[in-house]
Short mmCIF file of C-alpha atoms and ligand atoms in Angstrom, two decimals:
data_model
loop_
_atom_site.label_atom_id
_atom_site.label_comp_id
_atom_site.label_asym_id
_atom_site.label_seq_id
_atom_site.Cartn_x
_atom_site.Cartn_y
_atom_site.Cartn_z
CA MET A 1 103.32 83.54 56.77
CA SER A 2 104.77 85.27 59.82
CA VAL A 3 107.96 84.52 61.71
CA ASP A 4 105.73 83.25 64.54
CA THR A 5 104.42 80.62 62.19
CA ALA A 6 107.98 79.77 61.19
CA ALA A 7 108.76 79.22 64.88
CA ALA A 8 105.68 77.01 65.28
CA VAL A 9 106.62 74.93 62.22
CA ALA A 10 110.18 74.57 63.58
CA GLU A 11 108.81 73.50 66.96
CA ARG A 12 106.64 70.82 65.35
CA PHE A 13 109.69 69.63 63.39
CA ARG A 14 111.60 69.18 66.69
CA GLU A 15 108.71 67.20 68.18
CA LEU A 16 108.67 64.91 65.14
CA TYR A 17 112.36 64.44 64.51
CA GLY A 18 113.98 65.14 67.89
CA ALA A 19 116.32 67.98 66.85
CA GLY A 20 116.74 70.80 64.32
CA PRO A 21 115.54 72.04 61.88
CA GLU A 22 118.45 73.63 60.12
CA GLY A 23 116.13 76.19 58.54
CA VAL A 24 112.57 77.17 57.61
CA TRP A 25 111.51 78.26 54.12
CA ALA A 26 108.26 79.54 52.55
CA ALA A 27 106.92 79.45 48.97
CA PRO A 28 103.61 81.03 47.93
CA GLY A 29 100.60 79.99 45.90
CA ARG A 30 99.62 82.29 43.04
CA VAL A 31 96.76 83.74 41.11
CA ASN A 32 97.18 84.27 37.41
CA LEU A 33 96.02 87.71 36.32
CA ILE A 34 95.98 86.81 32.62
CA GLY A 35 97.61 84.28 30.28
CA GLU A 36 95.84 80.94 30.77
CA HIS A 37 96.90 77.73 29.07
CA THR A 38 99.56 79.67 27.22
CA ASP A 39 102.54 78.35 29.18
CA TYR A 40 102.78 74.96 27.47
CA ASN A 41 102.46 76.82 24.17
CA ASP A 42 105.65 78.80 24.87
CA GLY A 43 103.51 81.92 25.41
CA PHE A 44 103.05 84.71 27.94
CA VAL A 45 101.62 84.61 31.47
CA MET A 46 101.17 87.13 34.25
CA PRO A 47 100.78 85.62 37.71
CA PHE A 48 101.36 87.19 41.09
CA ALA A 49 102.13 85.53 44.42
CA LEU A 50 99.55 85.19 47.20
CA PRO A 51 100.28 85.71 50.90
CA HIS A 52 99.29 82.05 51.34
CA THR A 53 102.39 79.87 51.53
CA ALA A 54 103.72 76.37 51.95
CA VAL A 55 106.28 76.40 54.76
CA ALA A 56 108.96 73.75 55.17
CA ALA A 57 111.21 73.08 58.15
CA VAL A 58 114.12 71.01 56.87
CA SER A 59 117.36 69.37 57.95
CA PRO A 60 119.64 67.51 55.53
CA ARG A 61 120.61 63.85 56.07
CA ALA A 62 123.67 62.02 54.84
CA ASP A 63 122.28 58.47 55.02
CA GLY A 64 120.05 58.37 51.93
CA VAL A 65 116.81 58.62 53.91
CA LEU A 66 114.02 61.08 53.13
CA ARG A 67 111.42 61.59 55.87
CA LEU A 68 108.30 63.64 55.18
CA HIS A 69 105.53 64.93 57.36
CA SER A 70 102.68 67.32 56.65
CA ALA A 71 100.57 69.20 59.12
CA ASP A 72 97.78 69.89 56.67
CA ILE A 73 97.75 67.58 53.76
CA GLU A 74 97.05 64.24 55.38
CA GLY A 75 96.33 65.61 58.85
CA ASP A 76 98.74 65.36 61.73
CA ALA A 77 97.69 61.79 62.39
CA GLY A 78 99.15 60.81 59.00
CA GLY A 79 102.55 60.37 60.60
CA VAL A 80 106.02 60.50 59.16
CA VAL A 81 106.50 58.82 55.76
CA GLU A 82 109.93 57.44 54.95
CA PHE A 83 111.66 56.82 51.60
CA ARG A 84 115.15 55.91 50.41
CA VAL A 85 116.31 58.58 47.96
CA ASP A 86 117.91 56.01 45.66
CA GLU A 87 114.62 54.12 45.39
CA LEU A 88 112.44 57.08 44.32
CA ALA A 89 110.81 56.20 41.00
CA PRO A 90 108.47 58.20 38.72
CA GLU A 91 104.74 57.59 39.11
CA SER A 92 105.27 55.19 42.03
CA ASP A 93 103.48 57.43 44.53
CA ARG A 94 99.89 58.72 44.27
CA ASN A 95 99.90 60.64 47.59
CA TRP A 96 100.85 64.19 48.56
CA THR A 97 104.36 62.90 49.26
CA ALA A 98 104.94 62.63 45.49
CA TYR A 99 105.45 66.42 45.32
CA PRO A 100 108.35 66.72 47.79
CA SER A 101 109.77 63.30 46.82
CA GLY A 102 109.55 64.25 43.15
CA VAL A 103 111.67 67.32 43.80
CA VAL A 104 114.35 65.21 45.52
CA TRP A 105 114.18 62.78 42.59
CA ALA A 106 114.48 65.61 40.02
CA LEU A 107 117.44 67.18 41.82
CA ARG A 108 119.27 63.87 42.05
CA GLU A 109 118.44 62.97 38.47
CA ALA A 110 119.96 66.30 37.38
CA GLY A 111 123.14 65.25 39.17
CA HIS A 112 122.78 67.24 42.40
CA PRO A 113 124.16 65.39 45.42
CA VAL A 114 121.06 65.36 47.64
CA THR A 115 121.58 62.57 50.19
CA GLY A 116 118.36 62.83 52.18
CA ALA A 117 116.38 65.16 54.41
CA ASP A 118 113.90 65.41 57.24
CA ILE A 119 111.02 67.65 56.18
CA HIS A 120 107.94 68.95 57.94
CA LEU A 121 105.48 70.89 55.79
CA ALA A 122 102.56 73.16 56.63
CA SER A 123 100.56 75.05 54.01
CA THR A 124 97.96 77.78 53.97
CA VAL A 125 97.47 77.55 50.19
CA PRO A 126 93.99 76.06 49.60
CA ALA A 127 94.37 72.70 47.84
CA GLY A 128 92.52 72.01 44.58
CA ALA A 129 91.46 75.66 44.29
CA GLY A 130 93.56 76.49 41.23
CA LEU A 131 95.95 78.52 43.37
CA SER A 132 99.06 76.35 42.88
CA SER A 133 99.21 74.54 46.18
CA SER A 134 101.29 71.80 44.50
CA ALA A 135 103.82 74.20 43.03
CA ALA A 136 104.19 75.88 46.42
CA LEU A 137 105.04 72.50 47.99
CA GLU A 138 107.53 71.70 45.27
CA VAL A 139 109.23 75.07 45.29
CA VAL A 140 109.58 75.31 49.06
CA VAL A 141 111.31 71.92 49.16
CA ALA A 142 113.52 72.78 46.18
CA LEU A 143 114.58 76.09 47.71
CA ALA A 144 115.34 74.50 51.08
CA LEU A 145 117.48 71.77 49.48
CA ASN A 146 119.17 74.33 47.22
CA ASP A 147 120.26 76.25 50.32
CA LEU A 148 121.11 73.28 52.54
CA TYR A 149 123.12 71.51 49.86
CA ALA A 150 124.61 74.78 48.52
CA LEU A 151 123.51 73.91 44.98
CA GLY A 152 123.60 77.53 43.78
CA LEU A 153 120.53 77.17 41.55
CA LYS A 154 118.56 80.27 40.57
CA GLY A 155 114.79 80.63 40.97
CA TRP A 156 114.02 79.81 37.33
CA GLN A 157 116.24 76.73 37.49
CA LEU A 158 114.44 75.51 40.59
CA ALA A 159 111.15 76.12 38.77
CA ARG A 160 112.28 73.95 35.84
CA LEU A 161 113.29 71.13 38.20
CA CYS A 162 109.96 71.36 40.03
CA GLN A 163 108.08 71.24 36.72
CA ARG A 164 110.06 68.13 35.79
CA ALA A 165 109.15 66.59 39.15
CA GLU A 166 105.48 67.25 38.46
CA ASN A 167 105.56 66.15 34.79
CA VAL A 168 107.61 62.99 35.20
CA TYR A 169 107.45 61.96 38.87
CA VAL A 170 103.86 62.97 39.68
CA GLY A 171 102.71 62.45 36.10
CA ALA A 172 100.80 65.72 35.55
CA PRO A 173 101.57 67.43 32.20
CA VAL A 174 101.60 71.02 33.59
CA GLY A 175 103.45 74.01 32.16
CA ILE A 176 106.05 76.18 33.85
CA MET A 177 103.91 79.08 35.12
CA ASP A 178 103.06 78.01 38.66
CA GLN A 179 106.54 76.94 39.72
CA THR A 180 108.10 80.08 38.25
CA ALA A 181 105.49 82.26 39.94
CA SER A 182 106.14 80.67 43.31
CA ALA A 183 109.92 80.91 42.91
CA CYS A 184 110.28 84.31 41.24
CA CYS A 185 107.36 86.66 42.07
CA GLU A 186 108.00 89.84 44.02
CA ALA A 187 105.63 91.60 46.43
CA GLY A 188 103.71 94.50 44.92
CA HIS A 189 104.29 93.22 41.38
CA ALA A 190 102.83 90.89 38.81
CA LEU A 191 105.31 88.74 36.89
CA PHE A 192 105.29 89.15 33.12
CA LEU A 193 106.88 85.87 32.08
CA ASP A 194 107.83 84.64 28.63
CA THR A 195 107.53 80.90 29.13
CA ARG A 196 109.70 80.16 26.08
CA ASP A 197 112.95 81.39 27.61
CA LEU A 198 111.72 82.29 31.12
CA SER A 199 112.71 85.94 30.65
CA GLN A 200 110.81 88.03 33.17
CA ARG A 201 109.67 91.55 33.91
CA GLN A 202 108.27 92.59 37.29
CA ILE A 203 105.29 94.90 36.62
CA PRO A 204 104.26 97.16 39.55
CA PHE A 205 100.80 96.01 40.66
CA ASP A 206 99.37 97.85 43.65
CA LEU A 207 95.60 97.95 43.24
CA ALA A 208 94.90 99.32 46.73
CA ALA A 209 96.89 102.46 45.94
CA GLU A 210 94.47 103.09 43.06
CA GLY A 211 91.29 102.35 45.02
CA MET A 212 90.72 98.90 43.56
CA ARG A 213 90.72 95.34 44.85
CA LEU A 214 91.16 91.89 43.37
CA LEU A 215 88.94 89.23 44.86
CA VAL A 216 89.60 85.53 44.62
CA VAL A 217 86.44 83.45 44.65
CA ASP A 218 87.22 79.80 45.34
CA THR A 219 84.19 77.92 44.02
CA GLN A 220 85.19 74.87 46.10
CA VAL A 221 84.76 72.78 42.96
CA LYS A 222 87.87 70.61 43.03
CA HIS A 223 89.93 70.09 39.94
CA SER A 224 92.75 67.69 39.19
CA HIS A 225 95.28 68.10 36.41
CA SER A 226 96.16 64.47 36.13
CA GLU A 227 92.57 63.64 35.25
CA GLY A 228 92.93 63.98 31.54
CA GLU A 229 91.08 67.10 30.32
CA TYR A 230 94.16 69.30 30.84
CA GLY A 231 96.28 66.80 28.91
CA LYS A 232 93.70 66.68 26.10
CA ARG A 233 93.83 70.48 25.70
CA ARG A 234 97.59 70.37 25.69
CA ALA A 235 97.64 67.61 23.05
CA GLY A 236 95.12 69.58 20.95
CA CYS A 237 97.35 72.66 21.06
CA GLU A 238 100.36 70.60 20.02
CA LYS A 239 98.34 69.16 17.15
CA GLY A 240 97.44 72.72 16.08
CA ALA A 241 101.09 73.78 16.14
CA ALA A 242 102.08 70.73 14.09
CA LEU A 243 99.34 71.36 11.50
CA LEU A 244 100.46 74.97 11.19
CA GLY A 245 104.12 74.00 10.95
CA VAL A 246 105.30 76.01 13.97
CA ASP A 247 107.24 74.90 17.06
CA ALA A 248 104.51 76.17 19.38
CA LEU A 249 101.29 78.21 19.07
CA ARG A 250 103.19 81.20 20.42
CA ASP A 251 104.72 81.41 16.95
CA VAL A 252 101.37 82.23 15.32
CA PRO A 253 101.25 86.05 15.22
CA TYR A 254 97.96 87.59 16.30
CA ASP A 255 97.52 89.43 13.00
CA GLU A 256 97.91 86.15 11.11
CA LEU A 257 95.31 84.33 13.20
CA ASP A 258 92.54 84.36 10.60
CA ALA A 259 94.82 82.95 7.93
CA ALA A 260 96.00 80.27 10.38
CA LEU A 261 92.41 79.33 11.21
CA ASP A 262 91.62 79.05 7.50
CA ARG A 263 94.54 76.68 7.07
CA LEU A 264 93.16 74.46 9.84
CA GLY A 265 90.12 73.81 7.67
CA ASP A 266 87.16 72.19 9.39
CA ASP A 267 88.94 70.79 12.46
CA GLU A 268 86.69 72.88 14.69
CA GLU A 269 88.15 71.68 17.98
CA VAL A 270 91.72 72.53 17.07
CA ARG A 271 90.58 75.86 15.59
CA ARG A 272 89.00 76.82 18.92
CA LEU A 273 92.09 75.86 20.92
CA VAL A 274 94.37 77.79 18.58
CA ARG A 275 92.11 80.84 18.67
CA HIS A 276 92.17 80.87 22.47
CA VAL A 277 95.93 80.59 22.77
CA VAL A 278 96.76 83.19 20.13
CA THR A 279 94.23 85.72 21.43
CA GLU A 280 95.24 85.04 25.05
CA ASP A 281 98.89 85.80 24.35
CA GLN A 282 97.75 89.08 22.83
CA ARG A 283 95.61 89.80 25.92
CA VAL A 284 98.67 89.40 28.15
CA GLU A 285 100.54 91.91 26.03
CA ARG A 286 97.59 94.33 26.17
CA VAL A 287 97.43 94.03 29.97
CA VAL A 288 101.15 94.70 30.28
CA THR A 289 100.83 97.81 28.09
CA LEU A 290 97.83 99.06 30.08
CA LEU A 291 99.48 98.51 33.46
CA GLU A 292 102.74 100.10 32.37
CA SER A 293 100.92 103.16 31.11
CA GLY A 294 98.90 103.57 34.33
CA ARG A 295 95.53 102.56 32.80
CA THR A 296 94.86 99.87 35.36
CA ARG A 297 91.05 100.02 35.25
CA ALA A 298 91.13 99.32 31.54
CA ILE A 299 92.49 95.80 32.14
CA GLY A 300 89.04 94.78 33.44
CA PRO A 301 87.42 94.16 30.04
CA VAL A 302 90.52 92.28 28.87
CA LEU A 303 90.21 89.90 31.82
CA THR A 304 86.54 89.37 30.98
CA GLU A 305 87.37 88.67 27.32
CA GLY A 306 89.83 86.08 28.59
CA HIS A 307 87.05 84.35 30.50
CA ALA A 308 84.80 84.20 27.44
CA SER A 309 87.63 82.66 25.46
CA LEU A 310 88.31 80.01 28.14
CA ARG A 311 84.60 79.26 28.40
CA ASP A 312 83.65 79.21 24.72
CA ASP A 313 86.84 78.32 22.84
CA PHE A 314 88.96 76.39 25.32
CA ARG A 315 85.89 74.97 27.10
CA ILE A 316 87.33 74.59 30.56
CA SER A 317 84.96 76.71 32.65
CA CYS A 318 82.09 75.33 34.71
CA PRO A 319 78.70 76.68 35.87
CA GLU A 320 80.13 77.87 39.20
CA LEU A 321 82.96 79.86 37.58
CA ASP A 322 80.57 81.36 35.03
CA LEU A 323 78.18 82.34 37.81
CA VAL A 324 80.94 84.21 39.68
CA VAL A 325 81.92 86.09 36.54
CA ASP A 326 78.37 86.94 35.44
CA THR A 327 77.23 87.98 38.91
CA ALA A 328 80.30 90.09 39.59
CA LEU A 329 80.01 91.89 36.25
CA ALA A 330 76.29 92.50 36.77
CA ASN A 331 77.15 94.15 40.08
CA GLY A 332 79.73 96.59 38.84
CA ALA A 333 82.97 94.58 38.67
CA LEU A 334 85.56 96.05 36.29
CA GLY A 335 86.44 92.58 35.02
CA ALA A 336 86.32 88.93 36.03
CA ARG A 337 87.63 85.59 34.83
CA MET A 338 88.43 82.09 35.91
CA THR A 339 92.09 81.63 36.92
CA GLY A 340 94.35 78.58 36.76
CA GLY A 341 93.79 75.26 35.04
CA GLY A 342 89.97 75.36 35.01
CA PHE A 343 87.23 72.74 35.50
CA GLY A 344 86.59 74.30 38.92
CA GLY A 345 88.94 76.11 41.24
CA SER A 346 88.88 79.90 41.51
CA ALA A 347 87.77 83.01 39.68
CA ILE A 348 89.23 86.49 40.10
CA VAL A 349 87.20 89.68 40.21
CA LEU A 350 88.67 93.15 39.68
CA ALA A 351 86.53 95.79 41.36
CA GLU A 352 86.45 99.27 42.85
CA ALA A 353 87.11 99.01 46.58
CA ALA A 354 83.67 100.49 47.25
CA ASP A 355 81.93 97.70 45.32
CA VAL A 356 83.65 94.73 46.94
CA GLU A 357 81.16 94.16 49.71
CA ALA A 358 78.12 94.19 47.45
CA ILE A 359 79.80 91.95 44.88
CA THR A 360 80.80 89.43 47.55
CA LYS A 361 77.28 89.37 48.95
CA THR A 362 75.55 88.95 45.61
CA VAL A 363 77.96 86.19 44.52
CA GLU A 364 77.29 84.32 47.77
CA GLU A 365 73.54 84.78 47.31
CA ALA A 366 73.69 83.63 43.71
CA PHE A 367 75.52 80.48 44.80
CA ALA A 368 72.93 79.78 47.48
CA THR A 369 70.09 80.27 44.99
CA ALA A 370 71.76 77.93 42.50
CA GLY A 371 72.25 75.31 45.22
CA PHE A 372 76.06 75.48 44.92
CA THR A 373 78.47 75.07 47.85
CA THR A 374 79.21 78.42 49.53
CA PRO A 375 82.29 79.90 47.84
CA ARG A 376 85.29 81.14 49.79
CA VAL A 377 86.00 84.77 48.93
CA PHE A 378 89.18 86.64 49.87
CA GLU A 379 91.13 89.64 48.69
CA ALA A 380 94.40 88.90 46.90
CA VAL A 381 97.31 91.23 47.49
CA SER A 382 100.54 90.67 45.56
CA ALA A 383 102.98 89.08 48.02
CA ALA A 384 106.58 87.83 48.04
CA GLY A 385 107.97 84.82 46.20
CA ALA A 386 109.83 81.91 47.79
CA ARG A 387 112.28 82.79 50.55
CA ARG A 388 114.09 81.57 53.66
CA LEU A 389 112.27 82.50 56.87
CA SER A 390 114.84 81.42 59.44
C1 LIG B 401 97.77 74.94 35.71
C2 LIG B 401 99.15 74.52 35.25
C3 LIG B 401 99.90 75.69 34.60
C4 LIG B 401 99.05 76.37 33.54
C5 LIG B 401 97.65 76.66 34.07
C6 LIG B 401 96.74 77.21 33.00
O1 LIG B 401 97.85 75.85 36.75
O2 LIG B 401 99.91 74.06 36.35
O3 LIG B 401 101.12 75.25 34.07
O4 LIG B 401 99.02 75.62 32.37
O5 LIG B 401 97.05 75.51 34.63
O6 LIG B 401 97.15 78.46 32.60
#
């Protein structure tokens, strides 16, 4: 998001609210390289930030009023929506406004003296594509209020508050990956995050320098986390942890997986969930080792293994995602997998730069042949995390 865009968002804010804004902030969407459905199991993830951002122009208010407007989400005609901050209540709002309002609610509930704001939002993060458009909205509002109210919160603390907003206020049982990615990623790096304590390592990730590319293929199949399947997987993982007597599945060591599966007896569904989570944590660690030792191409097969595990064990893929992965691999991709929550959304494809055009074309053709909606394909370059623009 360029400074020009920041100026345009500020201009629109002035048209809507008459004066201001006091500042403009941006927070990105993300793709997850590896580590899927591990975050609510206290495990490892490895997202990186996209250049696509949610941008917020914001001024604080002292009178307890929160006014929200979005250029993209409801369309400009949607108008300004007004709330009283002391009347915000969990699960009272089923619209896009629940994300920014939920952040204000979470900040106030944690004791931060947020007394209102005027907010205008514009986002280039595709919604419902598994690229964390919601987290970007939450984090940009949290960062703006953190600055304007001089709250002094760090990125990981903002991420925790945003997750609480989404879990309790919006009512979606998501983990901590997306909010932390949006708040803490750095350009040119992937974020190796331990979701148990939020300790982080920035891993250099510059595919172009090594002649490779990472494509995002948005299948245009919309997903929604509040719709139940995500929650069912999460509950199944928690059941597995309880049966195994551990706090979280992260505590099942990879080399004790077979013994753990034996102990789960014939509960086939829980066995599959446990197997995915434990092997996925190990895949994240393998990818970190490969990247840190300069063997970037070798991460491809690990990504592909991750897809098979999500498809066969966790059972959250769909025909469109599988078609992207199969077609890309058949046309020379180094690796491919679905990314994000699943049930639609996007896949990522790691490929040699020279193969990108042919892979894109064959994926588009395969979609046309299958009668699927044309996918949106773009190259993902690791971009900056949340920041103030002006
Ligand atoms: C969604 C959630 C994350 C994470 C992923 C799956 O993006 O918001 O917390 O659980 O799904 O890895």
